[in-house]
Structures are given as C-alpha cells and as structure tokens.
C-alpha cells in the first residue's frame, strides 16, 4: 500500500457535537485504479477531488456500486469494524452483477483498516456515534460507448455519523412503484437503485409520510424493503422478515438482528410477508410493531402505515416491550464493545498501519 499522509489535517475544525453527517469527511481516502485487466496499487491519500470528465462511463451507463459500513470507538479509545467480511462479499456480488471487476480481500480489508487507523481521531465517541464508511467501485473510462468499461476505480471515503431517524416514522405501503424486479439488480447495491427510489419517496413525503415500504413489482401484495432498509414485522411474539432474493438486499444489519433475536429465544420466520396479513393483524390487535434496519440508521421504528389512502396508526410500545428497541440495544452494545461478542463480529483495527 502506498501511503501519503496529509500535511493539512482538518481534525482541529471537527466538532464531534456539531457536524453534518454525509458532508463532513475525514482527512484521507483510499483509491485504487483498474486498467489493462488488473488492479494497481492501493493508495491512501489526502481526501479531495479527483479529476473526471462528463464522458466518464460510470456517469453515463451506471456501472457503479457501493457499500455502507461503520467503525466504532469504545470508552478506552479502541477502534473496531463490524463484520467487514460481509461487506467485502457483498461489494463483489454487486460488482459481478454490474459486469465490473471484483476487488481482492487484501485491497478491501487492508484498505479499510489503514484508513480507519490513520483517521481514528475522526471517530466520535458516545451513544449512536460512529464513523460511516463508504467503499465504492465505479467505471472511469472516458468513452460514450454502451458497453462494459475498461477502466475503474475502487475508493473508500468516510464521514462521522450520529443517530438519526430517532423518532418513529410514518411509511406508505407502495401500490404502484417498485424498488426492484425479478431478474434485475435489487440484490446489488447499485447506485442506480437509489436514484430510482427518490421520486416515489418524494411523492410519499408530499402525502405526509417519511418513507415507503416497497412491495413486489408483480402484485404489490408482499413487503420487500422499506426505503433503504430491510423490514421486520412482529405479530404477537414472532418476528417475520422477507427472505433475501434477487430483489431484496442481503443486509448485514438484517442478518445481525436475526441472529441476535434467535440468541434471545425469539422466534424468527424468514418468509414472504403479505400486506393483507399485516393489515389484518393490525386490525385484530396481534400486530405489535413494524420497523426497518440498516447500517446508517440501525433501527427505524414505524408509527403508522399508509394503506389504500388511509394512515393506520401502529401500537406504541415501551423500550422494554419493543423487540426493535431491545435488539437495537443488543446490536449497538456489541458494536461499541459494551457487551460480549459471542459471534466474533468485532474486528479490531488498532495499529493497522504497522501491518500494511
């Protein structure tokens, strides 16, 4: 790895109590270029612009995918990644689906560790605080030709993160727009998936909702995802979540919630979740809660469902009663080294620069 440390650190300007998530960036980034059929050297360099042209193929033809993950700092200043091997596997799954070159485990994991290690001072401490990390791959060849590109870039950038969506939100059950279709790229973290979701979400916001529960493209009769999150439904004391497929993203937080729930002895059923089943359970009182999970938000609890033009209020549970709240605490405590890690999910990054 080639390491070029910045001579003008901005850490003195960073206020961990007052920053903007997603637009405050750490001092460094990882970049690696692909050309002539192979990846070049991984470089850790100062964060900043990279020159590209409007003819860059990633912009014109959409060959671009990314990951979302976090680093955490415990009370003693130790820094951890959380299940990074899952993100490594998934970015390559996305890259393959978009006909892009896969990255090596060394590029991905060593790059992550080196970046987080050198900029550990940017990781805020405290409840809900973390460093959000965005690995990505995109086509960089300058050509207006509708084909697979010959040049790419792998990069990793990061932004300090804090809790958001702290309050429960209202979500509209989609009866027209879909996030993904059979045979499509729903299981890939393709950049275009997010662009396509913005317009329907904007319409839902205009109707008084914060997000959408996406339903299947063929019948709109089954839950798939919610916004950019995987979705969970609790009926009585059983948790239901749709199975992953070529339409549903295999979320790391989703898998973690499932395993944590099972460890607590909570029954989890991974099966299709019918809209009618959820609505009927709400009406007869057996629906206890619905929530979404994802890396950035961890958990977002839902307070109402929009269905057939009506906003239906959901039960409000205390933190002690809510499976969403209980499992979120289990996960956050594990991520922040406040509890044991029976799964081996925490990965220390201390002194990573000494090994690269």
Short mmCIF file of C-alpha atoms in Angstrom, two decimals:
data_model
loop_
_atom_site.label_atom_id
_atom_site.label_comp_id
_atom_site.label_asym_id
_atom_site.label_seq_id
_atom_site.Cartn_x
_atom_site.Cartn_y
_atom_site.Cartn_z
CA UNK A 1 0.00 0.00 0.00
CA UNK A 2 1.25 3.48 -0.87
CA UNK A 3 0.61 5.92 1.99
CA UNK A 4 0.61 9.68 1.52
CA UNK A 5 -0.38 11.46 4.71
CA UNK A 6 -1.98 14.87 4.53
CA UNK A 7 0.09 17.88 5.52
CA UNK A 8 -3.04 19.88 6.35
CA UNK A 9 -5.21 17.89 8.73
CA UNK A 10 -8.69 19.34 9.34
CA UNK A 11 -9.25 17.49 12.61
CA UNK A 12 -8.89 20.71 14.62
CA UNK A 13 -12.01 22.05 12.87
CA UNK A 14 -14.10 18.98 13.67
CA UNK A 15 -16.62 19.41 16.47
CA UNK A 16 -17.98 15.94 17.42
CA UNK A 17 -21.00 17.64 18.96
CA UNK A 18 -21.83 19.70 15.89
CA UNK A 19 -21.25 18.24 12.45
CA UNK A 20 -23.19 17.32 9.35
CA UNK A 21 -23.40 13.61 8.59
CA UNK A 22 -22.67 12.80 4.98
CA UNK A 23 -20.93 16.06 4.14
CA UNK A 24 -18.15 16.11 6.74
CA UNK A 25 -15.27 13.99 5.50
CA UNK A 26 -12.18 12.64 7.23
CA UNK A 27 -8.63 13.61 6.23
CA UNK A 28 -7.85 10.67 3.97
CA UNK A 29 -9.34 8.27 1.45
CA UNK A 30 -8.38 5.04 -0.30
CA UNK A 31 -8.12 4.84 -4.08
CA UNK A 32 -7.06 2.09 -6.46
CA UNK A 33 -7.31 2.10 -10.26
CA UNK A 34 -8.11 -0.77 -12.60
CA UNK A 35 -6.63 -0.76 -16.10
CA UNK A 36 -5.31 -3.34 -18.59
CA UNK A 37 -7.21 -6.10 -16.84
CA UNK A 38 -5.76 -5.67 -13.35
CA UNK A 39 -5.89 -3.53 -10.23
CA UNK A 40 -2.95 -1.27 -9.50
CA UNK A 41 -1.50 -0.19 -6.17
CA UNK A 42 -3.82 0.68 -3.30
CA UNK A 43 -3.16 4.26 -2.23
CA UNK A 44 -4.05 6.02 0.99
CA UNK A 45 -4.08 9.71 0.09
CA UNK A 46 -5.47 13.02 1.37
CA UNK A 47 -9.23 13.32 0.82
CA UNK A 48 -10.15 15.58 -2.08
CA UNK A 49 -11.48 15.89 -5.62
CA UNK A 50 -10.41 13.54 -8.40
CA UNK A 51 -10.49 14.86 -12.00
CA UNK A 52 -13.03 13.16 -14.27
CA UNK A 53 -14.90 14.20 -17.39
CA UNK A 54 -18.65 14.19 -18.16
CA UNK A 55 -17.84 11.37 -20.59
CA UNK A 56 -16.87 9.05 -17.72
CA UNK A 57 -18.72 5.79 -18.36
CA UNK A 58 -19.83 5.36 -14.76
CA UNK A 59 -21.86 8.55 -15.09
CA UNK A 60 -23.31 7.71 -18.48
CA UNK A 61 -24.03 3.98 -18.16
CA UNK A 62 -24.38 3.44 -14.45
CA UNK A 63 -21.59 0.99 -13.68
CA UNK A 64 -21.30 1.95 -10.02
CA UNK A 65 -21.89 0.15 -6.73
CA UNK A 66 -21.05 0.78 -3.10
CA UNK A 67 -21.18 -0.48 0.47
CA UNK A 68 -22.19 1.09 3.76
CA UNK A 69 -20.45 0.12 7.00
CA UNK A 70 -19.22 1.64 10.24
CA UNK A 71 -16.27 1.86 12.62
CA UNK A 72 -16.79 2.35 16.36
CA UNK A 73 -14.66 3.66 19.22
CA UNK A 74 -15.14 2.32 22.72
CA UNK A 75 -14.68 4.19 26.00
CA UNK A 76 -10.98 3.22 26.08
CA UNK A 77 -10.33 4.54 22.57
CA UNK A 78 -10.12 1.14 20.92
CA UNK A 79 -11.48 1.09 17.38
CA UNK A 80 -13.49 -1.70 15.77
CA UNK A 81 -15.04 -2.57 12.44
CA UNK A 82 -18.24 -4.63 12.39
CA UNK A 83 -18.48 -7.74 10.21
CA UNK A 84 -16.37 -6.24 7.37
CA UNK A 85 -16.11 -9.59 5.60
CA UNK A 86 -19.85 -9.41 4.85
CA UNK A 87 -19.40 -6.07 3.09
CA UNK A 88 -16.44 -7.45 1.16
CA UNK A 89 -18.53 -10.36 -0.07
CA UNK A 90 -21.45 -8.13 -0.99
CA UNK A 91 -19.49 -5.47 -2.91
CA UNK A 92 -18.07 -8.23 -5.10
CA UNK A 93 -21.54 -9.67 -5.61
CA UNK A 94 -22.70 -6.22 -6.73
CA UNK A 95 -19.65 -5.72 -8.95
CA UNK A 96 -20.20 -9.08 -10.66
CA UNK A 97 -23.85 -8.28 -11.37
CA UNK A 98 -22.81 -4.96 -12.95
CA UNK A 99 -20.01 -6.58 -15.01
CA UNK A 100 -17.29 -4.79 -13.05
CA UNK A 101 -14.01 -6.28 -11.76
CA UNK A 102 -14.12 -7.71 -8.26
CA UNK A 103 -11.74 -6.37 -5.60
CA UNK A 104 -9.39 -8.56 -3.60
CA UNK A 105 -9.84 -9.22 0.10
CA UNK A 106 -6.46 -7.57 0.74
CA UNK A 107 -7.47 -4.40 -1.11
CA UNK A 108 -10.76 -4.15 0.73
CA UNK A 109 -9.91 -5.15 4.29
CA UNK A 110 -6.39 -3.71 4.48
CA UNK A 111 -7.62 -0.50 2.89
CA UNK A 112 -10.44 -0.22 5.43
CA UNK A 113 -8.19 -0.87 8.40
CA UNK A 114 -5.48 1.54 7.25
CA UNK A 115 -7.96 4.34 6.58
CA UNK A 116 -9.77 3.93 9.90
CA UNK A 117 -6.48 3.63 11.78
CA UNK A 118 -4.92 6.79 10.36
CA UNK A 119 -8.09 8.85 10.92
CA UNK A 120 -9.20 7.32 14.23
CA UNK A 121 -9.42 10.82 15.76
CA UNK A 122 -12.40 11.48 13.47
CA UNK A 123 -14.45 8.71 15.09
CA UNK A 124 -16.79 10.34 17.63
CA UNK A 125 -17.48 8.54 20.90
CA UNK A 126 -20.82 8.16 22.60
CA UNK A 127 -24.24 6.64 22.12
CA UNK A 128 -25.20 6.39 18.47
CA UNK A 129 -21.86 7.81 17.30
CA UNK A 130 -19.61 6.13 14.73
CA UNK A 131 -17.67 6.58 11.52
CA UNK A 132 -19.74 5.76 8.45
CA UNK A 133 -17.57 4.20 5.72
CA UNK A 134 -18.39 4.09 2.02
CA UNK A 135 -16.37 1.68 -0.18
CA UNK A 136 -17.33 2.02 -3.85
CA UNK A 137 -16.42 0.87 -7.35
CA UNK A 138 -17.23 2.85 -10.48
CA UNK A 139 -16.30 2.95 -14.18
CA UNK A 140 -13.84 5.75 -15.06
CA UNK A 141 -13.14 5.14 -18.74
CA UNK A 142 -13.72 8.22 -20.88
CA UNK A 143 -15.94 6.92 -23.66
CA UNK A 144 -19.51 7.34 -24.83
CA UNK A 145 -19.94 3.69 -25.74
CA UNK A 146 -22.69 1.50 -24.30
CA UNK A 147 -20.51 -1.43 -23.27
CA UNK A 148 -18.54 -2.75 -20.33
CA UNK A 149 -15.86 -0.23 -19.38
CA UNK A 150 -12.12 -0.97 -19.38
CA UNK A 151 -11.13 1.34 -16.52
CA UNK A 152 -12.46 1.53 -12.96
CA UNK A 153 -11.71 2.99 -9.57
CA UNK A 154 -12.11 1.43 -6.14
CA UNK A 155 -12.31 4.02 -3.41
CA UNK A 156 -13.15 4.29 0.28
CA UNK A 157 -14.33 7.53 1.86
CA UNK A 158 -15.77 8.12 5.32
CA UNK A 159 -17.87 10.60 7.29
CA UNK A 160 -18.52 10.87 11.05
CA UNK A 161 -22.02 9.69 11.92
CA UNK A 162 -24.59 10.22 14.64
CA UNK A 163 -28.05 8.86 15.30
CA UNK A 164 -30.88 9.95 13.02
CA UNK A 165 -34.48 8.90 12.49
CA UNK A 166 -34.56 8.87 16.29
CA UNK A 167 -38.33 9.34 16.28
CA UNK A 168 -40.75 6.76 14.81
CA UNK A 169 -41.75 7.49 11.21
CA UNK A 170 -44.81 7.01 9.03
CA UNK A 171 -44.39 4.85 5.94
CA UNK A 172 -46.56 4.41 2.88
CA UNK A 173 -47.10 0.89 1.54
CA UNK A 174 -46.39 1.24 -2.17
CA UNK A 175 -49.17 0.13 -4.51
CA UNK A 176 -47.59 1.29 -7.76
CA UNK A 177 -43.84 1.93 -7.68
CA UNK A 178 -41.35 -0.87 -7.06
CA UNK A 179 -37.77 -0.85 -5.92
CA UNK A 180 -36.71 -3.90 -7.94
CA UNK A 181 -37.96 -6.61 -10.28
CA UNK A 182 -37.17 -10.27 -10.90
CA UNK A 183 -34.02 -10.55 -12.98
CA UNK A 184 -32.96 -7.01 -12.06
CA UNK A 185 -30.32 -5.59 -9.74
CA UNK A 186 -32.28 -5.38 -6.49
CA UNK A 187 -29.84 -7.64 -4.66
CA UNK A 188 -26.90 -5.46 -5.72
CA UNK A 189 -26.02 -2.21 -4.01
CA UNK A 190 -26.13 -0.48 -7.37
CA UNK A 191 -26.09 3.31 -7.34
CA UNK A 192 -28.99 3.42 -9.79
CA UNK A 193 -31.29 1.63 -7.33
CA UNK A 194 -31.17 4.65 -5.07
CA UNK A 195 -31.69 7.18 -7.84
CA UNK A 196 -34.83 5.31 -8.94
CA UNK A 197 -36.26 5.40 -5.41
CA UNK A 198 -36.08 9.17 -4.93
CA UNK A 199 -39.12 10.20 -6.98
CA UNK A 200 -41.61 7.76 -5.38
CA UNK A 201 -40.24 8.69 -1.95
CA UNK A 202 -40.71 12.37 -2.75
CA UNK A 203 -44.35 11.69 -3.66
CA UNK A 204 -44.85 9.82 -0.38
CA UNK A 205 -43.36 12.74 1.56
CA UNK A 206 -45.82 15.09 -0.13
CA UNK A 207 -48.60 12.82 1.18
CA UNK A 208 -47.32 13.14 4.75
CA UNK A 209 -45.06 10.11 5.03
CA UNK A 210 -41.33 9.89 5.65
CA UNK A 211 -40.62 6.68 3.77
CA UNK A 212 -42.01 3.89 1.59
CA UNK A 213 -42.47 0.19 2.18
CA UNK A 214 -41.62 -1.28 -1.19
CA UNK A 215 -43.80 -4.14 -2.39
CA UNK A 216 -43.30 -6.75 -5.09
CA UNK A 217 -43.40 -5.46 -8.66
CA UNK A 218 -45.88 -8.05 -9.96
CA UNK A 219 -48.76 -7.80 -7.49
CA UNK A 220 -47.81 -5.27 -4.77
CA UNK A 221 -49.12 -7.83 -2.29
CA UNK A 222 -45.89 -8.56 -0.40
CA UNK A 223 -43.45 -6.48 1.64
CA UNK A 224 -39.91 -6.32 0.27
CA UNK A 225 -37.91 -3.43 1.77
CA UNK A 226 -38.59 -0.07 3.37
CA UNK A 227 -36.79 2.92 1.95
CA UNK A 228 -33.14 1.88 2.00
CA UNK A 229 -33.73 -0.61 4.81
CA UNK A 230 -34.72 -4.23 5.32
CA UNK A 231 -38.10 -4.56 7.00
CA UNK A 232 -39.27 -6.56 10.04
CA UNK A 233 -42.81 -7.24 11.26
CA UNK A 234 -43.77 -8.53 14.70
CA UNK A 235 -47.08 -10.35 15.04
CA UNK A 236 -47.72 -11.43 18.62
CA UNK A 237 -44.27 -12.62 19.74
CA UNK A 238 -42.95 -13.79 16.36
CA UNK A 239 -40.76 -11.72 14.04
CA UNK A 240 -41.27 -12.01 10.28
CA UNK A 241 -38.93 -10.71 7.58
CA UNK A 242 -38.94 -11.36 3.82
CA UNK A 243 -36.27 -13.75 2.51
CA UNK A 244 -33.43 -12.22 0.53
CA UNK A 245 -33.65 -12.74 -3.21
CA UNK A 246 -32.51 -11.11 -6.43
CA UNK A 247 -34.92 -8.30 -5.47
CA UNK A 248 -34.03 -7.86 -1.80
CA UNK A 249 -30.66 -6.75 -0.48
CA UNK A 250 -28.87 -9.12 1.90
CA UNK A 251 -28.42 -6.57 4.68
CA UNK A 252 -25.69 -7.03 7.28
CA UNK A 253 -27.84 -5.36 9.94
CA UNK A 254 -30.76 -7.59 8.91
CA UNK A 255 -28.70 -10.73 9.40
CA UNK A 256 -27.37 -9.42 12.71
CA UNK A 257 -30.90 -8.74 14.01
CA UNK A 258 -31.99 -12.25 13.03
CA UNK A 259 -29.08 -13.87 14.86
CA UNK A 260 -29.48 -11.66 17.94
CA UNK A 261 -33.20 -12.42 18.09
CA UNK A 262 -32.61 -16.16 17.88
CA UNK A 263 -29.99 -15.91 20.62
CA UNK A 264 -32.65 -14.35 22.84
CA UNK A 265 -35.01 -17.20 22.05
CA UNK A 266 -37.32 -15.03 19.92
CA UNK A 267 -38.96 -16.92 17.06
CA UNK A 268 -37.96 -15.53 13.65
CA UNK A 269 -39.70 -16.60 10.46
CA UNK A 270 -37.97 -15.76 7.18
CA UNK A 271 -40.82 -15.96 4.71
CA UNK A 272 -42.92 -13.77 2.39
CA UNK A 273 -44.80 -11.10 4.35
CA UNK A 274 -48.20 -10.38 2.81
CA UNK A 275 -49.59 -6.85 3.04
CA UNK A 276 -53.05 -8.23 3.85
CA UNK A 277 -51.63 -10.32 6.70
CA UNK A 278 -50.06 -7.24 8.26
CA UNK A 279 -53.22 -5.14 7.86
CA UNK A 280 -55.41 -7.90 9.29
CA UNK A 281 -53.03 -8.31 12.25
CA UNK A 282 -53.20 -4.56 12.86
CA UNK A 283 -56.99 -4.66 12.89
CA UNK A 284 -57.25 -7.65 15.23
CA UNK A 285 -54.58 -6.36 17.60
CA UNK A 286 -51.94 -9.04 17.00
CA UNK A 287 -49.58 -6.68 15.12
CA UNK A 288 -47.18 -5.34 17.72
CA UNK A 289 -44.60 -3.42 15.68
CA UNK A 290 -43.02 -2.88 12.28
CA UNK A 291 -39.53 -1.49 11.78
CA UNK A 292 -36.67 -1.11 9.34
CA UNK A 293 -32.97 -1.82 9.82
CA UNK A 294 -29.88 -0.62 8.00
CA UNK A 295 -26.27 0.35 8.60
CA UNK A 296 -26.78 4.09 8.81
CA UNK A 297 -29.99 4.14 10.85
CA UNK A 298 -29.51 0.83 12.74
CA UNK A 299 -33.25 0.78 13.51
CA UNK A 300 -36.18 2.96 12.49
CA UNK A 301 -39.46 2.20 14.20
CA UNK A 302 -42.70 2.87 12.31
CA UNK A 303 -45.62 4.69 13.90
CA UNK A 304 -48.10 4.44 11.01
CA UNK A 305 -48.69 2.59 7.75
CA UNK A 306 -50.27 4.24 4.73
CA UNK A 307 -52.61 1.76 3.05
CA UNK A 308 -55.28 2.39 0.40
CA UNK A 309 -55.30 6.12 1.12
CA UNK A 310 -55.61 5.76 4.91
CA UNK A 311 -52.93 6.31 7.54
CA UNK A 312 -53.19 3.47 10.06
CA UNK A 313 -51.59 4.09 13.44
CA UNK A 314 -49.41 1.34 14.89
CA UNK A 315 -49.18 0.39 18.58
CA UNK A 316 -46.68 2.35 20.66
CA UNK A 317 -44.54 0.10 22.83
CA UNK A 318 -42.12 0.98 25.58
CA UNK A 319 -38.41 0.28 25.14
CA UNK A 320 -38.83 -2.71 27.44
CA UNK A 321 -41.66 -4.14 25.32
CA UNK A 322 -40.32 -3.42 21.85
CA UNK A 323 -38.30 -6.12 20.12
CA UNK A 324 -36.94 -3.43 17.78
CA UNK A 325 -35.58 -1.43 20.72
CA UNK A 326 -34.27 -4.49 22.58
CA UNK A 327 -32.43 -5.86 19.54
CA UNK A 328 -31.08 -2.44 18.62
CA UNK A 329 -29.55 -2.13 22.09
CA UNK A 330 -28.07 -5.62 21.80
CA UNK A 331 -26.50 -4.72 18.47
CA UNK A 332 -25.21 -1.28 19.46
CA UNK A 333 -23.74 -2.60 22.72
CA UNK A 334 -21.93 -5.31 20.78
CA UNK A 335 -20.66 -2.87 18.15
CA UNK A 336 -19.37 -0.46 20.80
CA UNK A 337 -17.64 -3.14 22.90
CA UNK A 338 -20.12 -2.74 25.76
CA UNK A 339 -21.05 -6.41 25.75
CA UNK A 340 -19.55 -9.77 24.90
CA UNK A 341 -19.24 -10.76 21.24
CA UNK A 342 -20.26 -14.42 21.00
CA UNK A 343 -20.34 -14.23 17.19
CA UNK A 344 -16.84 -12.82 16.61
CA UNK A 345 -18.27 -9.84 14.72
CA UNK A 346 -16.00 -7.12 16.12
CA UNK A 347 -12.72 -6.64 14.23
CA UNK A 348 -10.04 -4.51 15.90
CA UNK A 349 -8.16 -2.04 13.71
CA UNK A 350 -5.61 -0.89 16.28
CA UNK A 351 -2.13 -0.42 14.80
CA UNK A 352 -3.33 -1.49 11.35
CA UNK A 353 -0.87 0.87 9.62
CA UNK A 354 2.02 -1.09 11.09
CA UNK A 355 0.93 -4.18 9.15
CA UNK A 356 0.40 -2.67 5.70
#
